[in-house]
Amino acid sequence: MMEIIRVTLLGMILFLALMPILLLQALDIGQVRALAARNNVTCVLVFGDSSVDPGNNNVLHTTAKGNFLPYGKNFFGGQPTGRFSDGRLSTDFIADEIFGYRKIIPAYLSSNMKETNLIHGVSFASAASGYDELTANLSGVLSIPKQLEYFMHYKVKLQKLVGEQRAEYIIRNAIIVLSMGTNDFLQNYYVEPIRSKEYTVEEYQNFLVSRVDNYIKEMYRIGGRRLVVVGVPPMGCMPLVLTIWGDGRKCVDTYNNVAFSFNSKIQKELVTVRSTIGMRTAFVDAFTIIQHAVNSPQKYGLEETSKGCCGSGTIEYGDSCRGMSTCKDPSKYVFWDAVHPTQKMYKILADEAVESLNQNLLA
């Protein structure tokens, strides 16, 4: 009897976990765009790390760059842009699915940035950044306070371009995406002997959540009213982590448990934000969707889950991926390099994000 109960409960849990995926299969992009139009969605503004950086780091004095081949192999024209992927990022796909006429979200610091692009949205994200300012400082990249400073610069430029009232309207009705956190743990807490001496893992998680609270309030002060936070992915499933801290195949539970518990804290914080300052929020469960892809790749047309497409697929990412040979078909891989997802995986995450938007910000 107990075994039957276990099986039944397992089935219920599996069904509930897969519900977002089942919903995505029925996602009607036409309906998404119509709903966004009815809710006056103006653009997408992005903050975060390499998961959403389209090339801001290209102009920084840092080694955290992806503006060389084979990065960009499957981007338009096969050109590297600074995106840590073989092609587009989730935020590029989100803009495409919401608006149709926007295929990418440009980097705010790009030398090719045109003023008219400001109206349609930009990314302030910086690879290797984190919620902890120390994380960004260790790599010489843009911290979130610095990204928010550029947000203010953006607002001023927008006001000069379209007028103060219209600028306020555009920002108020923008979808703001915030995606980071992985570097705080993998590059900062577990590698650098600073935060780990100051905090236990849970204390550090709470410290990061307090920083998130401050950043959201600053976004609200500047004018943002719709926020999507992307959760930390299953860090223990990244090829780099499998290679260094695991057996090369099975996800490392220690790091996944940290990501899962941190995501839970972030979700609770978003509930508090909604009730206190009135910011409309949504959460994208990147942890669950990537874990599903790793555990059941065939559901997504994927095959390789433990290695990246670049080089050996076990340790190469960023500069160590420069000029390396790649797998024949990245669309069969969860990971492009030893840390970052492929364009195929980013598209899957984008579909989940759009579904979350429908349910929480546009409904």
Tab-separated table of C-alpha atoms in Angstrom:
chain	number	residue	atom	x	y	z
A	1	MET	CA	0.000	0.000	0.000
A	2	MET	CA	2.790	2.418	0.938
A	3	GLU	CA	4.504	1.690	-2.366
A	4	ILE	CA	1.279	2.489	-4.253
A	5	ILE	CA	0.984	5.775	-2.359
A	6	ARG	CA	4.585	6.628	-3.190
A	7	VAL	CA	4.024	5.923	-6.874
A	8	THR	CA	0.815	7.970	-6.914
A	9	LEU	CA	2.454	10.902	-5.166
A	10	LEU	CA	5.408	10.671	-7.515
A	11	GLY	CA	3.036	10.773	-10.470
A	12	MET	CA	1.249	13.823	-9.095
A	13	ILE	CA	4.528	15.632	-8.422
A	14	LEU	CA	5.817	14.786	-11.889
A	15	PHE	CA	2.597	16.040	-13.502
A	16	LEU	CA	2.701	19.305	-11.568
A	17	ALA	CA	6.361	19.777	-12.408
A	18	LEU	CA	5.724	19.183	-16.087
A	19	MET	CA	2.685	21.463	-16.276
A	20	PRO	CA	4.723	24.498	-17.422
A	21	ILE	CA	6.196	22.374	-20.225
A	22	LEU	CA	2.784	21.097	-21.296
A	23	LEU	CA	1.457	24.650	-21.318
A	24	LEU	CA	4.342	25.769	-23.497
A	25	GLN	CA	3.409	23.225	-26.125
A	26	ALA	CA	0.114	25.069	-26.541
A	27	LEU	CA	1.671	28.529	-26.421
A	28	ASP	CA	0.183	30.686	-29.147
A	29	ILE	CA	2.635	33.448	-30.043
A	30	GLY	CA	-0.137	35.434	-31.715
A	31	GLN	CA	-2.088	35.455	-28.471
A	32	VAL	CA	1.053	36.419	-26.544
A	33	ARG	CA	1.635	39.435	-28.776
A	34	ALA	CA	-2.006	40.470	-28.642
A	35	LEU	CA	-1.984	40.223	-24.842
A	36	ALA	CA	1.240	42.234	-24.623
A	37	ALA	CA	-0.257	44.904	-26.871
A	38	ARG	CA	-3.421	45.107	-24.758
A	39	ASN	CA	-1.258	45.558	-21.675
A	40	ASN	CA	0.801	48.283	-23.366
A	41	VAL	CA	4.106	46.401	-23.101
A	42	THR	CA	6.664	48.786	-24.573
A	43	CYS	CA	10.037	47.032	-24.465
A	44	VAL	CA	12.339	44.657	-22.592
A	45	LEU	CA	15.052	45.978	-20.248
A	46	VAL	CA	17.626	43.489	-18.990
A	47	PHE	CA	19.949	43.241	-15.977
A	48	GLY	CA	22.191	40.335	-15.055
A	49	ASP	CA	25.217	38.240	-15.942
A	50	SER	CA	26.414	36.168	-18.918
A	51	SER	CA	23.023	34.491	-19.205
A	52	VAL	CA	21.672	37.792	-20.591
A	53	ASP	CA	24.739	39.834	-21.605
A	54	PRO	CA	24.620	40.456	-25.390
A	55	GLY	CA	28.036	42.119	-25.450
A	56	ASN	CA	28.418	44.845	-22.824
A	57	ASN	CA	31.647	43.219	-21.623
A	58	ASN	CA	33.183	43.729	-25.073
A	59	VAL	CA	34.120	47.276	-24.091
A	60	LEU	CA	35.347	46.449	-20.575
A	61	HIS	CA	38.882	45.591	-19.442
A	62	THR	CA	38.005	42.045	-18.428
A	63	THR	CA	38.692	38.516	-19.587
A	64	ALA	CA	35.003	37.639	-19.189
A	65	LYS	CA	34.183	37.970	-22.879
A	66	GLY	CA	32.619	35.872	-25.605
A	67	ASN	CA	33.186	38.085	-28.651
A	68	PHE	CA	35.156	35.501	-30.618
A	69	LEU	CA	34.449	32.254	-32.416
A	70	PRO	CA	33.082	29.698	-31.893
A	71	TYR	CA	30.679	31.866	-29.844
A	72	GLY	CA	28.030	33.169	-32.235
A	73	LYS	CA	28.432	30.219	-34.588
A	74	ASN	CA	24.661	30.035	-35.082
A	75	PHE	CA	23.908	33.724	-34.581
A	76	PHE	CA	22.709	35.811	-37.531
A	77	GLY	CA	25.555	35.757	-40.036
A	78	GLY	CA	27.534	33.376	-37.845
A	79	GLN	CA	29.181	36.295	-36.060
A	80	PRO	CA	30.279	36.440	-32.396
A	81	THR	CA	28.646	39.313	-30.527
A	82	GLY	CA	29.694	38.789	-26.931
A	83	ARG	CA	26.803	36.433	-26.191
A	84	PHE	CA	27.959	33.322	-24.345
A	85	SER	CA	26.081	31.001	-26.664
A	86	ASP	CA	26.203	29.593	-30.165
A	87	GLY	CA	23.346	31.973	-31.013
A	88	ARG	CA	20.683	34.041	-29.331
A	89	LEU	CA	19.899	34.341	-25.622
A	90	SER	CA	16.573	33.843	-23.861
A	91	THR	CA	16.001	37.600	-23.687
A	92	ASP	CA	16.421	37.841	-27.470
A	93	PHE	CA	13.744	35.204	-27.916
A	94	ILE	CA	11.475	36.859	-25.343
A	95	ALA	CA	11.578	40.126	-27.271
A	96	ASP	CA	10.918	38.249	-30.501
A	97	GLU	CA	7.953	36.357	-29.068
A	98	ILE	CA	6.400	39.433	-27.449
A	99	PHE	CA	6.905	41.936	-30.259
A	100	GLY	CA	7.714	39.988	-33.411
A	101	TYR	CA	9.757	42.768	-34.954
A	102	ARG	CA	12.581	42.634	-32.376
A	103	LYS	CA	14.917	39.699	-33.017
A	104	ILE	CA	17.538	40.675	-30.439
A	105	ILE	CA	18.074	42.835	-27.361
A	106	PRO	CA	21.181	44.981	-27.980
A	107	ALA	CA	23.918	45.745	-25.455
A	108	TYR	CA	23.553	49.233	-23.975
A	109	LEU	CA	27.303	49.879	-24.233
A	110	SER	CA	27.573	48.666	-27.821
A	111	SER	CA	29.344	51.051	-30.194
A	112	ASN	CA	26.639	50.182	-32.729
A	113	MET	CA	23.840	51.324	-30.441
A	114	LYS	CA	21.510	53.770	-32.150
A	115	GLU	CA	19.391	56.179	-30.142
A	116	THR	CA	16.212	54.851	-31.720
A	117	ASN	CA	17.035	51.405	-30.300
A	118	LEU	CA	16.512	52.818	-26.812
A	119	ILE	CA	12.776	52.879	-27.411
A	120	HIS	CA	12.667	49.141	-28.033
A	121	GLY	CA	14.768	47.993	-25.088
A	122	VAL	CA	18.370	47.244	-24.167
A	123	SER	CA	20.458	45.022	-21.917
A	124	PHE	CA	22.690	46.409	-19.173
A	125	ALA	CA	23.856	42.915	-18.196
A	126	SER	CA	27.500	42.037	-17.701
A	127	ALA	CA	28.995	38.538	-17.827
A	128	ALA	CA	30.581	37.338	-14.540
A	129	SER	CA	28.475	39.764	-12.476
A	130	GLY	CA	26.318	38.841	-9.502
A	131	TYR	CA	23.988	40.115	-6.821
A	132	ASP	CA	27.062	40.570	-4.609
A	133	GLU	CA	29.123	43.582	-5.743
A	134	LEU	CA	32.278	41.665	-4.808
A	135	THR	CA	31.453	39.081	-7.470
A	136	ALA	CA	31.539	41.726	-10.199
A	137	ASN	CA	34.637	43.398	-8.760
A	138	LEU	CA	36.596	40.131	-8.820
A	139	SER	CA	36.245	40.023	-12.620
A	140	GLY	CA	36.243	43.745	-13.353
A	141	VAL	CA	32.712	43.757	-14.762
A	142	LEU	CA	29.541	45.779	-14.195
A	143	SER	CA	27.986	45.312	-10.758
A	144	ILE	CA	24.238	45.651	-10.412
A	145	PRO	CA	24.601	49.152	-8.881
A	146	LYS	CA	26.599	50.115	-11.980
A	147	GLN	CA	23.982	48.534	-14.258
A	148	LEU	CA	21.311	50.540	-12.420
A	149	GLU	CA	23.403	53.663	-12.916
A	150	TYR	CA	23.344	52.989	-16.646
A	151	PHE	CA	19.578	52.501	-16.322
A	152	MET	CA	19.375	56.082	-15.073
A	153	HIS	CA	21.543	57.234	-18.000
A	154	TYR	CA	19.177	55.337	-20.290
A	155	LYS	CA	16.193	57.148	-18.807
A	156	VAL	CA	17.809	60.552	-19.343
A	157	LYS	CA	18.646	59.712	-22.967
A	158	LEU	CA	15.129	58.415	-23.503
A	159	GLN	CA	13.636	61.623	-22.109
A	160	LYS	CA	15.708	63.671	-24.544
A	161	LEU	CA	14.628	61.414	-27.397
A	162	VAL	CA	10.862	61.131	-26.804
A	163	GLY	CA	10.066	63.582	-23.992
A	164	GLU	CA	9.741	63.079	-20.255
A	165	GLN	CA	6.144	61.855	-20.232
A	166	ARG	CA	6.651	59.304	-23.001
A	167	ALA	CA	9.893	58.094	-21.412
A	168	GLU	CA	8.107	57.487	-18.097
A	169	TYR	CA	5.400	55.567	-19.969
A	170	ILE	CA	7.946	53.363	-21.789
A	171	ILE	CA	9.800	52.441	-18.598
A	172	ARG	CA	6.628	51.926	-16.568
A	173	ASN	CA	5.292	49.482	-19.157
A	174	ALA	CA	8.591	47.734	-19.910
A	175	ILE	CA	9.239	44.137	-18.951
A	176	ILE	CA	12.352	44.190	-16.756
A	177	VAL	CA	14.337	40.941	-16.693
A	178	LEU	CA	16.815	40.180	-13.905
A	179	SER	CA	18.970	37.059	-14.352
A	180	MET	CA	22.013	36.249	-12.221
A	181	GLY	CA	23.244	34.541	-9.058
A	182	THR	CA	25.309	31.624	-10.348
A	183	ASN	CA	28.599	33.549	-10.207
A	184	ASP	CA	27.954	34.572	-6.616
A	185	PHE	CA	28.210	30.933	-5.609
A	186	LEU	CA	30.490	29.217	-8.119
A	187	GLN	CA	32.993	32.011	-8.783
A	188	ASN	CA	32.770	33.833	-5.497
A	189	TYR	CA	31.642	31.829	-2.469
A	190	TYR	CA	33.133	28.446	-3.387
A	191	VAL	CA	36.370	29.648	-5.028
A	192	GLU	CA	37.399	32.917	-3.381
A	193	PRO	CA	38.213	32.569	0.352
A	194	ILE	CA	36.361	35.742	1.337
A	195	ARG	CA	32.603	35.345	1.638
A	196	SER	CA	32.890	31.726	2.769
A	197	LYS	CA	34.833	32.959	5.811
A	198	GLU	CA	32.218	35.616	6.544
A	199	TYR	CA	29.017	33.654	6.008
A	200	THR	CA	27.578	30.180	6.106
A	201	VAL	CA	25.867	29.216	2.831
A	202	GLU	CA	22.438	30.131	4.213
A	203	GLU	CA	23.708	33.421	5.618
A	204	TYR	CA	25.212	34.248	2.239
A	205	GLN	CA	21.925	33.399	0.529
A	206	ASN	CA	20.119	35.758	2.899
A	207	PHE	CA	22.725	38.447	2.219
A	208	LEU	CA	22.124	38.103	-1.528
A	209	VAL	CA	18.358	38.261	-1.081
A	210	SER	CA	18.747	41.509	0.883
A	211	ARG	CA	20.733	42.912	-2.026
A	212	VAL	CA	18.022	41.822	-4.467
A	213	ASP	CA	15.464	43.673	-2.351
A	214	ASN	CA	17.522	46.869	-2.619
A	215	TYR	CA	17.967	46.517	-6.375
A	216	ILE	CA	14.263	45.986	-6.988
A	217	LYS	CA	13.402	49.071	-4.932
A	218	GLU	CA	15.855	51.097	-7.004
A	219	MET	CA	14.294	49.803	-10.239
A	220	TYR	CA	10.911	50.842	-8.867
A	221	ARG	CA	12.238	54.287	-7.933
A	222	ILE	CA	13.519	54.812	-11.475
A	223	GLY	CA	10.117	53.862	-12.845
A	224	GLY	CA	9.972	50.108	-13.447
A	225	ARG	CA	6.746	48.333	-12.524
A	226	ARG	CA	6.985	44.879	-14.160
A	227	LEU	CA	9.799	42.555	-13.151
A	228	VAL	CA	10.728	39.024	-14.180
A	229	VAL	CA	13.408	37.310	-12.081
A	230	VAL	CA	15.121	34.257	-13.548
A	231	GLY	CA	16.116	31.726	-10.915
A	232	VAL	CA	19.580	30.225	-10.539
A	233	PRO	CA	19.945	27.118	-12.750
A	234	PRO	CA	20.943	23.674	-11.427
A	235	MET	CA	24.614	24.554	-10.950
A	236	GLY	CA	25.457	20.967	-10.095
A	237	CYS	CA	24.507	19.886	-13.619
A	238	MET	CA	26.924	22.209	-15.420
A	239	PRO	CA	29.669	20.253	-17.227
A	240	LEU	CA	32.368	22.260	-15.435
A	241	VAL	CA	30.946	21.308	-12.047
A	242	LEU	CA	30.497	17.678	-13.130
A	243	THR	CA	34.157	17.588	-14.139
A	244	ILE	CA	35.708	19.349	-11.152
A	245	TRP	CA	33.426	18.358	-8.282
A	246	GLY	CA	31.551	15.331	-9.629
A	247	ASP	CA	31.992	12.105	-11.544
A	248	GLY	CA	31.506	13.658	-14.979
A	249	ARG	CA	27.969	12.357	-15.462
A	250	LYS	CA	25.694	12.722	-12.424
A	251	CYS	CA	24.623	16.179	-11.231
A	252	VAL	CA	26.274	17.253	-7.980
A	253	ASP	CA	23.537	17.478	-5.353
A	254	THR	CA	25.421	19.873	-3.068
A	255	TYR	CA	25.401	22.685	-5.602
A	256	ASN	CA	21.906	21.923	-6.845
A	257	ASN	CA	20.553	22.053	-3.295
A	258	VAL	CA	22.124	25.492	-2.807
A	259	ALA	CA	20.544	26.755	-6.046
A	260	PHE	CA	17.143	25.281	-5.171
A	261	SER	CA	17.026	26.774	-1.673
A	262	PHE	CA	18.241	30.155	-2.922
A	263	ASN	CA	15.508	30.205	-5.562
A	264	SER	CA	12.935	29.510	-2.855
A	265	LYS	CA	14.177	32.508	-0.895
A	266	ILE	CA	14.015	34.710	-4.003
A	267	GLN	CA	10.427	33.653	-4.684
A	268	LYS	CA	9.425	34.542	-1.133
A	269	GLU	CA	11.118	37.915	-1.543
A	270	LEU	CA	9.120	38.582	-4.713
A	271	VAL	CA	5.889	37.943	-2.787
A	272	THR	CA	7.003	40.513	-0.220
A	273	VAL	CA	7.898	43.005	-2.956
A	274	ARG	CA	4.451	42.675	-4.514
A	275	SER	CA	2.708	43.313	-1.203
A	276	THR	CA	4.917	46.183	-0.029
A	277	ILE	CA	5.799	48.399	-3.001
A	278	GLY	CA	3.339	47.037	-5.548
A	279	MET	CA	5.882	45.904	-8.144
A	280	ARG	CA	4.311	43.274	-10.373
A	281	THR	CA	6.652	40.284	-10.405
A	282	ALA	CA	7.088	36.911	-12.064
A	283	PHE	CA	9.594	34.132	-11.478
A	284	VAL	CA	11.123	31.915	-14.164
A	285	ASP	CA	12.119	28.555	-12.716
A	286	ALA	CA	15.282	27.969	-14.750
A	287	PHE	CA	16.297	25.301	-12.248
A	288	THR	CA	13.350	23.035	-12.992
A	289	ILE	CA	13.272	23.522	-16.747
A	290	ILE	CA	17.012	22.803	-17.193
A	291	GLN	CA	16.848	19.882	-14.789
A	292	HIS	CA	13.979	18.434	-16.832
A	293	ALA	CA	16.065	18.830	-19.979
A	294	VAL	CA	19.012	17.077	-18.314
A	295	ASN	CA	16.904	14.228	-16.928
A	296	SER	CA	14.593	13.800	-19.938
A	297	PRO	CA	16.432	15.228	-22.957
A	298	GLN	CA	14.350	13.299	-25.465
A	299	LYS	CA	11.297	15.392	-24.570
A	300	TYR	CA	13.093	18.390	-26.081
A	301	GLY	CA	14.873	16.680	-28.940
A	302	LEU	CA	18.154	16.801	-27.011
A	303	GLU	CA	20.774	14.088	-26.653
A	304	GLU	CA	23.896	15.281	-24.800
A	305	THR	CA	23.375	16.586	-21.265
A	306	SER	CA	26.697	16.239	-19.445
A	307	LYS	CA	29.109	17.846	-21.911
A	308	GLY	CA	29.200	21.171	-23.697
A	309	CYS	CA	29.503	21.545	-27.456
A	310	CYS	CA	32.774	23.532	-27.350
A	311	GLY	CA	36.105	21.715	-27.135
A	312	SER	CA	36.094	18.677	-24.885
A	313	GLY	CA	32.848	19.984	-23.402
A	314	THR	CA	34.103	19.413	-19.873
A	315	ILE	CA	36.042	22.513	-18.798
A	316	GLU	CA	36.111	25.032	-21.662
A	317	TYR	CA	34.171	28.274	-21.340
A	318	GLY	CA	34.956	31.900	-22.073
A	319	ASP	CA	38.535	32.454	-23.238
A	320	SER	CA	39.421	28.757	-22.987
A	321	CYS	CA	36.768	28.116	-25.635
A	322	ARG	CA	38.412	30.531	-28.092
A	323	GLY	CA	39.035	28.941	-31.486
A	324	MET	CA	38.068	25.469	-30.284
A	325	SER	CA	36.313	22.933	-32.479
A	326	THR	CA	32.656	22.292	-31.703
A	327	CYS	CA	30.127	19.508	-31.920
A	328	LYS	CA	28.372	18.983	-35.223
A	329	ASP	CA	24.847	19.857	-34.020
A	330	PRO	CA	24.528	22.167	-30.978
A	331	SER	CA	20.735	21.795	-31.079
A	332	LYS	CA	21.207	18.316	-29.602
A	333	TYR	CA	23.090	19.699	-26.601
A	334	VAL	CA	21.844	21.285	-23.371
A	335	PHE	CA	25.134	23.157	-22.917
A	336	TRP	CA	27.135	25.140	-25.453
A	337	ASP	CA	30.290	25.351	-23.325
A	338	ALA	CA	31.055	23.916	-19.896
A	339	VAL	CA	28.828	26.524	-18.209
A	340	HIS	CA	26.378	28.171	-20.624
A	341	PRO	CA	23.333	26.726	-22.417
A	342	THR	CA	22.970	26.393	-26.167
A	343	GLN	CA	20.674	28.600	-28.213
A	344	LYS	CA	18.236	25.658	-28.245
A	345	MET	CA	18.149	25.589	-24.445
A	346	TYR	CA	17.802	29.374	-24.261
A	347	LYS	CA	14.760	29.122	-26.531
A	348	ILE	CA	13.206	26.574	-24.185
A	349	LEU	CA	13.852	28.900	-21.227
A	350	ALA	CA	12.383	31.842	-23.144
A	351	ASP	CA	9.153	29.964	-23.771
A	352	GLU	CA	8.893	29.277	-20.055
A	353	ALA	CA	9.528	32.947	-19.328
A	354	VAL	CA	6.815	34.095	-21.725
A	355	GLU	CA	4.350	31.689	-20.133
A	356	SER	CA	5.232	33.129	-16.715
A	357	LEU	CA	4.673	36.622	-18.109
A	358	ASN	CA	1.244	35.625	-19.339
A	359	GLN	CA	0.226	34.276	-15.971
A	360	ASN	CA	1.728	36.920	-13.682
A	361	LEU	CA	2.334	40.215	-15.471
A	362	LEU	CA	-0.124	40.347	-18.347
A	363	ALA	CA	-3.140	38.426	-17.095
